[in-house]
Coordinates of C-alpha atoms and ligand atoms in Angstrom, one line a residue:
X128 CA -4.0 27.6 3.3
X129 CA -0.8 25.6 3.0
X130 CA -0.5 23.4 -0.1
X131 CA 0.0 20.3 2.1
X132 CA -3.1 21.0 4.1
X133 CA -5.3 21.1 1.0
X134 CA -8.3 18.8 1.3
X135 CA -8.5 16.0 -1.1
X136 CA -11.0 15.7 -4.0
X137 CA -13.5 12.9 -3.3
X138 CA -13.8 10.8 -6.5
X139 CA -15.9 8.0 -4.9
X140 CA -17.7 7.8 -1.6
X141 CA -18.0 4.6 0.4
X142 CA -17.9 3.5 4.1
X143 CA -14.1 3.2 4.1
X144 CA -13.0 6.5 2.7
X145 CA -13.8 5.8 -0.9
X146 CA -11.3 7.1 -3.5
X147 CA -9.7 10.4 -2.8
X148 CA -7.1 12.5 -4.7
X149 CA -4.6 15.1 -3.4
X150 CA -3.2 16.9 -6.5
X151 CA -0.5 18.8 -4.5
X152 CA 0.6 16.2 -2.1
X153 CA 4.3 16.8 -2.8
X154 CA 6.0 19.8 -4.1
X155 CA 7.2 19.5 -7.7
X156 CA 10.9 20.0 -6.8
X157 CA 10.7 17.2 -4.2
X158 CA 8.7 15.0 -6.7
X159 CA 11.5 15.6 -9.3
X160 CA 14.1 14.3 -6.9
X161 CA 12.1 11.3 -5.9
X162 CA 11.4 10.4 -9.6
X163 CA 15.0 10.7 -10.6
X164 CA 16.3 8.6 -7.7
X165 CA 13.7 5.9 -8.1
X166 CA 14.1 5.8 -11.9
X167 CA 17.9 5.4 -11.6
X168 CA 18.1 3.1 -8.5
X169 CA 15.0 1.0 -8.1
X170 CA 15.3 -2.7 -9.1
X171 CA 13.2 -2.5 -12.2
X172 CA 12.1 -5.7 -13.8
X173 CA 10.0 -6.8 -16.8
X174 CA 7.4 -9.4 -16.2
X175 CA 5.4 -11.8 -18.3
X176 CA 1.8 -12.8 -17.7
X177 CA -0.6 -15.3 -19.1
X178 CA -3.4 -13.7 -21.1
X179 CA -5.9 -16.3 -22.2
X180 CA -3.8 -18.7 -24.2
X181 CA -0.8 -16.5 -24.7
X182 CA 2.0 -15.2 -22.5
X183 CA 2.6 -11.5 -23.0
X184 CA 5.0 -8.9 -21.6
X185 CA 3.5 -6.7 -18.8
X186 CA 3.5 -3.3 -20.5
X187 CA 5.4 -1.4 -17.8
X188 CA 8.4 -2.0 -15.6
X189 CA 7.9 -3.2 -12.0
X190 CA 9.8 -3.1 -8.7
X191 CA 8.6 -4.2 -5.3
X192 CA 9.8 -4.1 -1.7
X193 CA 8.7 -4.9 1.8
X194 CA 8.5 -1.7 4.0
X195 CA 10.7 -3.5 6.5
X196 CA 13.5 -3.9 4.0
X197 CA 13.5 -0.6 2.0
X198 CA 16.9 -0.1 0.3
X199 CA 18.5 3.0 2.0
X200 CA 19.6 4.5 -1.3
X201 CA 15.9 4.9 -2.4
X202 CA 13.7 7.7 -1.0
X203 CA 11.0 5.2 -0.1
X204 CA 11.2 5.6 3.7
X205 CA 10.7 9.3 3.4
X206 CA 7.9 8.9 1.0
X207 CA 6.2 6.2 3.2
X208 CA 6.4 8.6 6.2
X209 CA 4.7 11.3 4.3
X210 CA 2.1 9.0 2.8
X211 CA 1.2 7.6 6.3
X212 CA 0.7 11.1 7.7
X213 CA -2.0 11.7 5.1
X214 CA -3.5 8.2 4.6
X215 CA -2.6 6.3 7.8
X216 CA -2.3 2.5 7.6
X217 CA 0.2 -0.2 8.6
X218 CA 1.6 -0.5 5.1
X219 CA 4.0 -3.4 4.7
X220 CA 4.5 -3.5 0.9
X221 CA 5.3 -1.0 -1.8
X222 CA 5.0 -1.7 -5.5
X223 CA 6.4 0.6 -8.2
X224 CA 5.3 0.9 -11.8
X225 CA 7.2 2.7 -14.5
X226 CA 5.3 3.6 -17.6
X227 CA 8.1 4.4 -20.1
X228 CA 5.9 6.1 -22.7
X229 CA 2.3 6.1 -23.9
X230 CA 2.5 2.5 -25.0
X231 CA 2.8 1.4 -21.4
X232 CA -0.4 0.9 -19.5
X233 CA -2.3 -1.1 -16.9
X234 CA -5.5 -2.8 -18.0
X235 CA -8.7 -2.2 -16.0
X236 CA -8.6 -4.3 -12.9
X237 CA -9.2 -4.3 -9.1
X238 CA -6.2 -5.0 -6.9
X239 CA -6.1 -8.8 -6.2
X240 CA -8.3 -9.2 -3.1
X241 CA -6.3 -12.0 -1.6
X242 CA -3.2 -9.7 -1.6
X243 CA -4.7 -6.8 0.4
X244 CA -6.0 -6.8 4.0
X245 CA -9.7 -5.8 4.3
X246 CA -10.3 -2.4 5.9
X247 CA -7.0 -0.9 4.8
X248 CA -6.5 1.6 1.9
X249 CA -4.2 1.5 -1.0
X250 CA -2.1 4.7 -1.3
X251 CA -0.6 5.7 -4.7
X252 CA 1.9 8.4 -5.3
X253 CA 2.3 9.6 -8.9
X254 CA 5.6 11.0 -10.2
X255 CA 6.6 12.2 -13.7
X256 CA 4.4 12.8 -16.7
X257 CA 0.7 13.0 -15.9
X258 CA -1.3 10.0 -17.0
X259 CA -5.1 9.5 -17.0
X260 CA -6.6 6.9 -14.6
X261 CA -10.0 5.6 -15.4
X262 CA -12.2 4.4 -12.5
X263 CA -15.4 2.4 -13.4
X264 CA -18.1 0.7 -11.4
X265 CA -18.2 -3.0 -12.0
X266 CA -22.0 -3.2 -12.0
X267 CA -25.0 -0.9 -12.2
X268 CA -24.7 2.2 -14.3
X269 CA -21.0 1.7 -14.8
X270 CA -20.5 5.5 -14.3
X271 CA -16.9 6.3 -15.2
X272 CA -14.5 8.8 -13.6
X273 CA -11.3 9.9 -15.2
X274 CA -8.6 11.6 -13.1
X275 CA -5.3 13.0 -14.5
X276 CA -2.7 11.7 -12.0
X277 CA -0.3 14.6 -11.8
X278 CA 3.4 14.8 -10.7
X279 CA 3.5 14.6 -6.9
X280 CA -0.1 13.7 -6.5
X281 CA -1.6 11.1 -4.1
X282 CA -4.6 8.8 -4.6
X283 CA -6.1 6.7 -1.9
X284 CA -8.5 3.8 -2.7
X285 CA -10.4 2.0 0.0
X286 CA -10.4 -1.8 0.2
X287 CA -14.2 -1.6 -0.3
X288 CA -13.7 0.3 -3.6
X289 CA -11.7 -2.7 -5.0
X290 CA -14.9 -4.8 -4.6
X291 CA -17.1 -2.3 -6.5
X292 CA -14.8 -0.5 -8.9
X293 CA -12.0 -1.2 -11.4
X294 CA -9.2 1.2 -12.3
X295 CA -6.6 1.3 -15.1
X296 CA -4.2 3.5 -17.0
X297 CA -5.0 3.3 -20.7
X298 CA -2.4 3.6 -23.4
X299 CA -2.2 7.0 -25.1
X300 CA -1.2 8.1 -28.6
X301 CA -0.2 11.5 -27.2
X302 CA 3.6 12.0 -26.8
X303 CA 4.1 11.5 -23.1
X304 CA 7.3 11.2 -21.0
X305 CA 7.8 8.5 -18.4
X306 CA 5.5 8.3 -15.4
X307 CA 5.9 6.3 -12.2
X308 CA 3.5 5.2 -9.5
X309 CA 4.6 4.2 -6.0
X310 CA 1.8 2.1 -4.4
X311 CA 1.7 1.3 -0.7
X312 CA -0.5 -1.6 0.4
X313 CA -1.2 -3.7 3.5
X314 CA -0.6 -7.3 2.4
X315 CA -1.6 -10.4 4.4
X316 CA 1.7 -11.8 5.7
X317 CA 1.4 -14.9 3.5
X318 CA 1.1 -12.8 0.4
X319 CA 3.9 -10.3 1.1
X320 CA 5.9 -11.4 -1.9
X321 CA 3.1 -11.4 -4.4
X322 CA 2.4 -8.4 -6.6
Ligands
LIG625 O1 0.1 3.3 -11.9 C1 -1.0 3.5 -11.5 O2 -1.5 4.6 -11.2 C2 -1.9 2.3 -11.2 C3 -1.2 1.1 -10.8 C4 -2.1 0.0 -10.3 O3 -3.3 0.0 -10.5 C5 -1.5 -1.2 -9.6 O4 -0.3 -1.3 -9.5 O5 -2.3 -2.1 -9.2
LIG626 FE1 -4.3 -1.4 -9.2

């Protein structure tokens, strides 16, 4: 069977496709090129967030585009076409995260519900050094799944899964190189500029 026809691993089942993982979504040479171009050319920014009574740096770099205005020097249109062929949806926004080293992370969360349209998935391409994602039920037994998001892999998460589960990329003390995620979402029109 061709690598690109490989079926996904199902990490969570629900009525909307659950959470699925394609380890070999992109070939490693192609993923190398995407990583290098995005690292060099995307409009990376730092951000600050209120955490309780403090304002802290978001521990990763961010970039965001609407799919109707993708900069032509970035490989995002090609990536989007490939992602849509595997996880079809009318994606209108792409957010990029760059984890510079093991100190960069994203805390356990679900994607903000007012910024994603019900019924549509979130599709997440990973590039660069593998990092572990934890997925945990919000209630009940709180069973936990860990998935090592490899270079060139794709993860899809249903909208429904954002109601029942949290996900995050914990910091790691292991020496790790940079890792990027390229996250396609269907945003409500009024929320297109929100991350
Ligand atoms: O980088 C990742 O794999 C996760 C990013 C994420 O959860 C988000 O951007 O909401
Ligand atoms: Fe998320």
